[in-house]
Structure formats: C-alpha cells, structure tokens
mmCIF file of C-alpha atoms in Angstrom:
data_model
loop_
_atom_site.group_PDB
_atom_site.id
_atom_site.type_symbol
_atom_site.label_atom_id
_atom_site.label_comp_id
_atom_site.label_asym_id
_atom_site.label_seq_id
_atom_site.Cartn_x
_atom_site.Cartn_y
_atom_site.Cartn_z
ATOM 1 C CA SER A 1 23.072 183.411 57.749
ATOM 2 C CA ALA A 2 24.372 184.611 61.193
ATOM 3 C CA VAL A 3 27.338 187.127 62.019
ATOM 4 C CA ILE A 4 29.159 185.686 65.197
ATOM 5 C CA SER A 5 31.652 187.561 67.236
ATOM 6 C CA GLN A 6 33.812 186.034 70.000
ATOM 7 C CA LYS A 7 35.704 188.033 72.876
ATOM 8 C CA PRO A 8 38.594 187.612 73.543
ATOM 9 C CA SER A 9 40.050 186.733 70.290
ATOM 10 C CA ARG A 10 42.842 185.232 72.024
ATOM 11 C CA ASP A 11 44.598 185.085 75.514
ATOM 12 C CA ILE A 12 47.485 183.879 77.471
ATOM 13 C CA CYS A 13 46.743 182.474 81.007
ATOM 14 C CA GLN A 14 48.391 180.967 83.952
ATOM 15 C CA ARG A 15 47.623 177.487 85.137
ATOM 16 C CA GLY A 16 45.037 177.399 87.714
ATOM 17 C CA THR A 17 43.205 180.598 86.744
ATOM 18 C CA SER A 18 39.799 180.530 84.661
ATOM 19 C CA LEU A 19 38.649 182.491 81.508
ATOM 20 C CA THR A 20 35.472 183.390 80.288
ATOM 21 C CA ILE A 21 34.697 183.413 76.603
ATOM 22 C CA GLN A 22 31.778 185.501 75.125
ATOM 23 C CA CYS A 23 29.683 184.698 72.155
ATOM 24 C CA GLN A 24 27.567 187.254 70.635
ATOM 25 C CA VAL A 25 25.062 186.737 67.558
ATOM 26 C CA ASP A 26 23.503 189.193 65.567
ATOM 27 C CA SER A 27 20.108 187.699 65.536
ATOM 28 C CA GLN A 28 18.154 185.507 67.641
ATOM 29 C CA VAL A 29 19.115 181.815 67.111
ATOM 30 C CA THR A 30 17.494 178.514 68.181
ATOM 31 C CA MET A 31 20.572 176.696 69.260
ATOM 32 C CA MET A 32 24.081 177.550 70.290
ATOM 33 C CA PHE A 33 27.049 175.260 70.721
ATOM 34 C CA TRP A 34 30.642 175.383 72.017
ATOM 35 C CA TYR A 35 33.438 173.493 70.327
ATOM 36 C CA ARG A 36 37.153 173.063 71.309
ATOM 37 C CA GLN A 37 40.052 172.494 68.410
ATOM 38 C CA GLN A 38 42.903 171.269 70.105
ATOM 39 C CA PRO A 39 46.263 171.978 68.273
ATOM 40 C CA GLY A 40 46.381 169.980 64.984
ATOM 41 C CA GLN A 41 43.326 168.269 65.646
ATOM 42 C CA SER A 42 39.687 168.482 64.510
ATOM 43 C CA LEU A 43 36.680 170.103 66.133
ATOM 44 C CA THR A 44 35.035 168.450 69.232
ATOM 45 C CA LEU A 45 31.507 169.525 70.723
ATOM 46 C CA ILE A 46 31.667 170.455 74.241
ATOM 47 C CA ALA A 47 28.197 171.063 74.756
ATOM 48 C CA THR A 48 24.963 172.665 73.535
ATOM 49 C CA ALA A 49 24.006 176.090 75.219
ATOM 50 C CA ASN A 50 20.362 175.941 76.050
ATOM 51 C CA GLN A 51 18.502 179.086 76.685
ATOM 52 C CA GLY A 52 16.968 179.370 80.206
ATOM 53 C CA SER A 53 18.387 175.770 81.291
ATOM 54 C CA GLU A 54 21.307 174.010 81.836
ATOM 55 C CA ALA A 55 23.741 173.257 78.975
ATOM 56 C CA THR A 56 23.740 169.744 77.546
ATOM 57 C CA TYR A 57 27.328 168.381 77.851
ATOM 58 C CA GLU A 58 28.916 165.719 75.480
ATOM 59 C CA SER A 59 30.836 162.743 76.881
ATOM 60 C CA GLY A 60 34.175 163.786 78.527
ATOM 61 C CA PHE A 61 33.153 167.243 79.342
ATOM 62 C CA VAL A 62 31.570 168.152 82.641
ATOM 63 C CA ILE A 63 29.925 171.351 84.049
ATOM 64 C CA ASP A 64 32.430 172.205 86.822
ATOM 65 C CA LYS A 65 35.281 172.469 84.245
ATOM 66 C CA PHE A 66 33.183 174.018 81.570
ATOM 67 C CA PRO A 67 30.371 176.020 82.863
ATOM 68 C CA ILE A 68 28.043 177.734 80.260
ATOM 69 C CA SER A 69 25.585 180.124 80.484
ATOM 70 C CA ARG A 70 22.789 181.323 77.918
ATOM 71 C CA PRO A 71 20.813 184.253 79.246
ATOM 72 C CA ASN A 72 18.971 184.989 75.988
ATOM 73 C CA LEU A 73 18.764 183.993 72.383
ATOM 74 C CA THR A 74 21.665 186.167 71.119
ATOM 75 C CA PHE A 75 24.522 185.646 73.752
ATOM 76 C CA SER A 76 26.301 182.642 75.743
ATOM 77 C CA THR A 77 29.324 182.451 77.742
ATOM 78 C CA LEU A 78 31.778 179.549 78.352
ATOM 79 C CA THR A 79 34.277 179.399 81.042
ATOM 80 C CA VAL A 80 37.370 177.199 80.962
ATOM 81 C CA SER A 81 37.737 176.693 84.846
ATOM 82 C CA ASN A 82 41.148 175.881 86.795
ATOM 83 C CA MET A 83 43.074 175.829 83.378
ATOM 84 C CA SER A 84 45.932 173.322 82.740
ATOM 85 C CA PRO A 85 48.280 173.404 79.541
ATOM 86 C CA GLU A 86 46.101 170.557 77.896
ATOM 87 C CA ASP A 87 43.335 173.311 77.883
ATOM 88 C CA SER A 88 45.187 175.188 75.276
ATOM 89 C CA SER A 89 42.904 175.137 72.242
ATOM 90 C CA ILE A 90 40.778 176.889 70.082
ATOM 91 C CA TYR A 91 37.241 177.371 71.494
ATOM 92 C CA LEU A 92 34.602 178.248 68.891
ATOM 93 C CA CYS A 93 30.965 179.062 69.340
ATOM 94 C CA SER A 94 28.619 177.905 66.850
ATOM 95 C CA VAL A 95 24.848 178.490 66.221
ATOM 96 C CA ARG A 96 21.831 177.048 64.202
ATOM 97 C CA THR A 97 19.190 179.321 63.012
ATOM 98 C CA SER A 98 15.912 178.198 61.974
ATOM 99 C CA GLY A 99 15.112 177.481 58.412
ATOM 100 C CA PHE A 100 18.510 176.113 57.823
ATOM 101 C CA TYR A 101 18.390 172.475 58.755
ATOM 102 C CA ASN A 102 21.573 171.263 60.324
ATOM 103 C CA GLU A 103 23.691 174.215 58.719
ATOM 104 C CA GLN A 104 25.869 175.668 61.664
ATOM 105 C CA PHE A 105 27.731 179.137 61.452
ATOM 106 C CA PHE A 106 30.921 179.415 63.357
ATOM 107 C CA GLY A 107 32.450 182.192 65.002
ATOM 108 C CA PRO A 108 35.848 183.287 64.507
ATOM 109 C CA GLY A 109 37.314 181.323 67.672
ATOM 110 C CA THR A 110 39.275 182.126 70.939
ATOM 111 C CA ARG A 111 42.834 180.941 70.730
ATOM 112 C CA LEU A 112 43.719 180.006 74.387
ATOM 113 C CA THR A 113 47.264 179.386 75.635
ATOM 114 C CA VAL A 114 47.713 177.961 79.059
ATOM 115 C CA LEU A 115 51.364 178.311 80.599
ATOM 116 C CA ALA B 1 27.832 156.327 66.199
ATOM 117 C CA GLN B 2 29.137 158.089 63.154
ATOM 118 C CA SER B 3 32.655 158.977 62.315
ATOM 119 C CA VAL B 4 34.531 160.772 59.492
ATOM 120 C CA THR B 5 37.743 159.892 57.944
ATOM 121 C CA GLN B 6 40.144 162.388 56.013
ATOM 122 C CA LEU B 7 42.910 160.342 54.693
ATOM 123 C CA ASP B 8 45.060 163.239 53.685
ATOM 124 C CA SER B 9 46.309 165.607 56.327
ATOM 125 C CA GLN B 10 47.991 167.741 53.739
ATOM 126 C CA VAL B 11 47.722 168.107 49.893
ATOM 127 C CA PRO B 12 49.981 170.172 48.142
ATOM 128 C CA VAL B 13 49.113 171.451 44.731
ATOM 129 C CA PHE B 14 50.273 173.967 42.085
ATOM 130 C CA GLU B 15 48.089 176.965 41.317
ATOM 131 C CA GLU B 16 45.450 176.310 38.377
ATOM 132 C CA ALA B 17 45.820 172.331 38.829
ATOM 133 C CA PRO B 18 42.841 170.369 39.764
ATOM 134 C CA VAL B 19 42.371 169.038 43.310
ATOM 135 C CA GLU B 20 40.293 166.394 45.246
ATOM 136 C CA LEU B 21 40.063 166.226 49.047
ATOM 137 C CA ARG B 22 39.034 162.858 50.212
ATOM 138 C CA CYS B 23 36.149 162.205 52.888
ATOM 139 C CA ASN B 24 34.803 158.828 53.964
ATOM 140 C CA TYR B 25 32.241 158.484 56.636
ATOM 141 C CA SER B 26 30.891 155.637 58.781
ATOM 142 C CA SER B 27 27.231 155.624 59.874
ATOM 143 C CA SER B 28 24.395 152.874 60.506
ATOM 144 C CA VAL B 29 21.898 155.532 59.572
ATOM 145 C CA SER B 30 21.388 158.107 56.868
ATOM 146 C CA VAL B 31 23.473 161.189 57.223
ATOM 147 C CA TYR B 32 23.697 164.690 56.115
ATOM 148 C CA LEU B 33 27.261 165.809 55.030
ATOM 149 C CA PHE B 34 29.124 169.030 54.918
ATOM 150 C CA TRP B 35 32.368 170.480 53.953
ATOM 151 C CA TYR B 36 33.761 173.485 55.854
ATOM 152 C CA VAL B 37 36.709 175.590 55.129
ATOM 153 C CA GLN B 38 38.889 177.372 57.677
ATOM 154 C CA TYR B 39 41.275 180.198 56.744
ATOM 155 C CA PRO B 40 44.179 180.892 59.003
ATOM 156 C CA ASN B 41 42.951 182.500 62.191
ATOM 157 C CA GLN B 42 39.436 182.470 61.217
ATOM 158 C CA GLY B 43 36.347 180.440 62.014
ATOM 159 C CA LEU B 44 34.833 178.000 59.994
ATOM 160 C CA GLN B 45 32.841 178.614 56.737
ATOM 161 C CA LEU B 46 30.472 176.310 55.046
ATOM 162 C CA LEU B 47 31.548 175.451 51.810
ATOM 163 C CA LEU B 48 28.551 173.030 50.649
ATOM 164 C CA LYS B 49 26.235 170.500 52.217
ATOM 165 C CA TYR B 50 24.561 167.493 51.085
ATOM 166 C CA LEU B 51 21.103 167.057 52.611
ATOM 167 C CA SER B 52 19.247 164.940 49.747
ATOM 168 C CA GLY B 53 18.595 164.873 46.050
ATOM 169 C CA SER B 54 21.216 165.232 43.495
ATOM 170 C CA THR B 55 24.473 163.599 44.651
ATOM 171 C CA LEU B 56 26.410 166.194 42.991
ATOM 172 C CA VAL B 57 26.766 169.364 45.237
ATOM 173 C CA LYS B 58 27.874 172.656 44.091
ATOM 174 C CA GLY B 59 29.350 175.227 46.776
ATOM 175 C CA ILE B 60 31.002 178.513 46.968
ATOM 176 C CA ASN B 61 34.058 179.337 45.450
ATOM 177 C CA GLY B 62 34.017 176.938 42.392
ATOM 178 C CA PHE B 63 33.911 173.880 44.767
ATOM 179 C CA GLU B 64 31.894 170.775 44.304
ATOM 180 C CA ALA B 65 31.370 167.515 46.124
ATOM 181 C CA GLU B 66 29.842 164.095 45.130
ATOM 182 C CA PHE B 67 27.813 161.912 47.608
ATOM 183 C CA ASN B 68 28.393 158.625 46.869
ATOM 184 C CA LYS B 69 26.266 156.133 49.208
ATOM 185 C CA SER B 70 27.659 152.896 48.314
ATOM 186 C CA GLN B 71 31.349 153.971 48.943
ATOM 187 C CA THR B 72 30.289 156.149 51.766
ATOM 188 C CA SER B 73 32.305 158.973 50.432
ATOM 189 C CA PHE B 74 31.791 162.712 49.918
ATOM 190 C CA HIS B 75 35.088 163.798 48.148
ATOM 191 C CA LEU B 76 35.591 167.463 47.559
ATOM 192 C CA ARG B 77 36.701 168.711 44.257
ATOM 193 C CA LYS B 78 37.628 171.945 42.458
ATOM 194 C CA PRO B 79 38.949 171.963 38.724
ATOM 195 C CA SER B 80 41.337 174.725 39.123
ATOM 196 C CA VAL B 81 42.576 176.142 42.390
ATOM 197 C CA HIS B 82 43.932 179.502 43.365
ATOM 198 C CA ILE B 83 46.501 180.633 45.893
ATOM 199 C CA SER B 84 43.566 182.218 47.923
ATOM 200 C CA ASP B 85 42.241 178.461 48.459
ATOM 201 C CA THR B 86 45.158 177.648 50.724
ATOM 202 C CA ALA B 87 43.110 176.666 54.065
ATOM 203 C CA GLU B 88 42.269 173.613 56.291
ATOM 204 C CA TYR B 89 39.171 171.652 54.861
ATOM 205 C CA PHE B 90 36.983 169.740 57.396
ATOM 206 C CA CYS B 91 34.446 167.183 56.232
ATOM 207 C CA ALA B 92 31.439 166.746 58.757
ATOM 208 C CA VAL B 93 28.473 164.453 59.028
ATOM 209 C CA SER B 94 25.325 164.723 61.013
ATOM 210 C CA VAL B 95 22.853 162.077 61.610
ATOM 211 C CA ARG B 96 19.184 162.574 60.077
ATOM 212 C CA GLY B 97 16.829 163.064 63.040
ATOM 213 C CA GLY B 98 19.679 162.955 65.430
ATOM 214 C CA GLY B 99 19.555 166.728 66.259
ATOM 215 C CA ASN B 100 22.379 169.073 65.153
ATOM 216 C CA LYS B 101 25.469 167.240 66.270
ATOM 217 C CA LEU B 102 28.333 167.657 63.890
ATOM 218 C CA THR B 103 31.048 164.868 63.795
ATOM 219 C CA PHE B 104 34.204 166.276 62.020
ATOM 220 C CA GLY B 105 37.201 164.771 60.156
ATOM 221 C CA THR B 106 40.493 165.635 61.481
ATOM 222 C CA GLY B 107 40.947 168.055 58.489
ATOM 223 C CA THR B 108 43.063 168.433 55.245
ATOM 224 C CA GLN B 109 45.497 171.186 54.946
ATOM 225 C CA LEU B 110 45.498 172.428 51.065
ATOM 226 C CA LYS B 111 48.443 174.399 50.351
ATOM 227 C CA VAL B 112 48.340 175.897 46.779
ATOM 228 C CA GLU B 113 51.667 176.777 45.373
ATOM 229 C CA LEU B 114 52.750 178.832 42.544
#
C-alpha cells in the first residue's frame, strides 16, 4: 500500500486567484493521478501526472486551467488557476504502486471552496 | 467507453440488518471492478476488487461482492451492518489493458441507524 498526504486539507479562496495543492507519497510510485469530486457527485479523472514530462489530461480538462507538476516519483502538485465558484470541489490525489494491478490508493483530499 | 451505474443514491438500514448496494456497468470489453468506501472528510479506501477467477470476492470489514457477467453487475453485500459502516460507497470499473483509468459510479450513501 501507500500512504498519501495532501496539503492543504481545505481552503477558501477568492474568485480569480489560484491555489496549488501538494501530494506527497511515502514511497516511489509509478503513476500518480488527480481527481475532482464536485459536490454530491462522483470522482472525475483530471489528469495523469507523468514524472519528468507533461501531464496527460482527460477530455474537458486543460493544462492552462490545471497545471500539474511531478518533479520526482513521490511528489506532485495540482494548481487550480483563475478560480471560479464552479471549481469548488474536493481534489484527490491517487497513486498506483507497482505490483498492484489497477489498484489505486487515494489521498485524503483537498476541500476547495471558491467565493 | 465504459460506464458505471449505482441506482441507489441513498440506502438507510438498521444496525445488524443485511445490506446490498447495487452496481451495474457497461463496457464492450473485459473489465476489472472495484468498490471503494469514503468515510466523512476522508479519502477513498479500497474495499475489494475483482480481477479474475472466483466471482465471489471478499473484502475488508466483512463486505463481499459478486461479479455477474451476464447481468453486468457487481453488487456489494454485507450480512450485518454496523454504525461504523455509515459512509459513501463507490463502484468503479477499469478496462483490461486500458491503462489505469478508473471510471466511478455516482456513489451510494449508506446510513446505518440504531
């Protein structure tokens, strides 16, 4: 398994500002993902964070809005840019470790409220 | 593309009663199936998974699920629930050989009452 921490755990932000969310894993992992969980809804994959290269974004998500970094095998950041109230969600980091096929472990999430 | 349907958004049940949370999926190819639980203000925790083999899968906390290919279902069951089982439960599917993308259902809120 993997232990995942996220910072901040929650934040309240003003419209038009940006917030960077950090994800730290206690071991090296092959794949890291970022999900969004809008209020009362399920999880939607935003992107796969690739170590040493640009992230791979899902349909409907773009790099200008959600820039992602992954400088090493244990850390990643997601920035929510130029925020609007529609960005109010829980953002979750997820990882897949080698040897656990398709099993993903999730962080505790970052609860973001945009006013 | 694959999809997951959880028909029940909320399931109230009394403590020590049995419960079944329904999950149906749609996919043109073989899939892996998962159930995750999300306790209040926490991340997701894997309850159980079906990759291959026996269609009856046992997970943590006394939960089990049965894969039914003909009915494209993967219902979650527990014979006797506890107050601590109150949480949101998500069914998810991943396509075999399709990388690691999980497609989630909309979730079922299980509320266990005394």
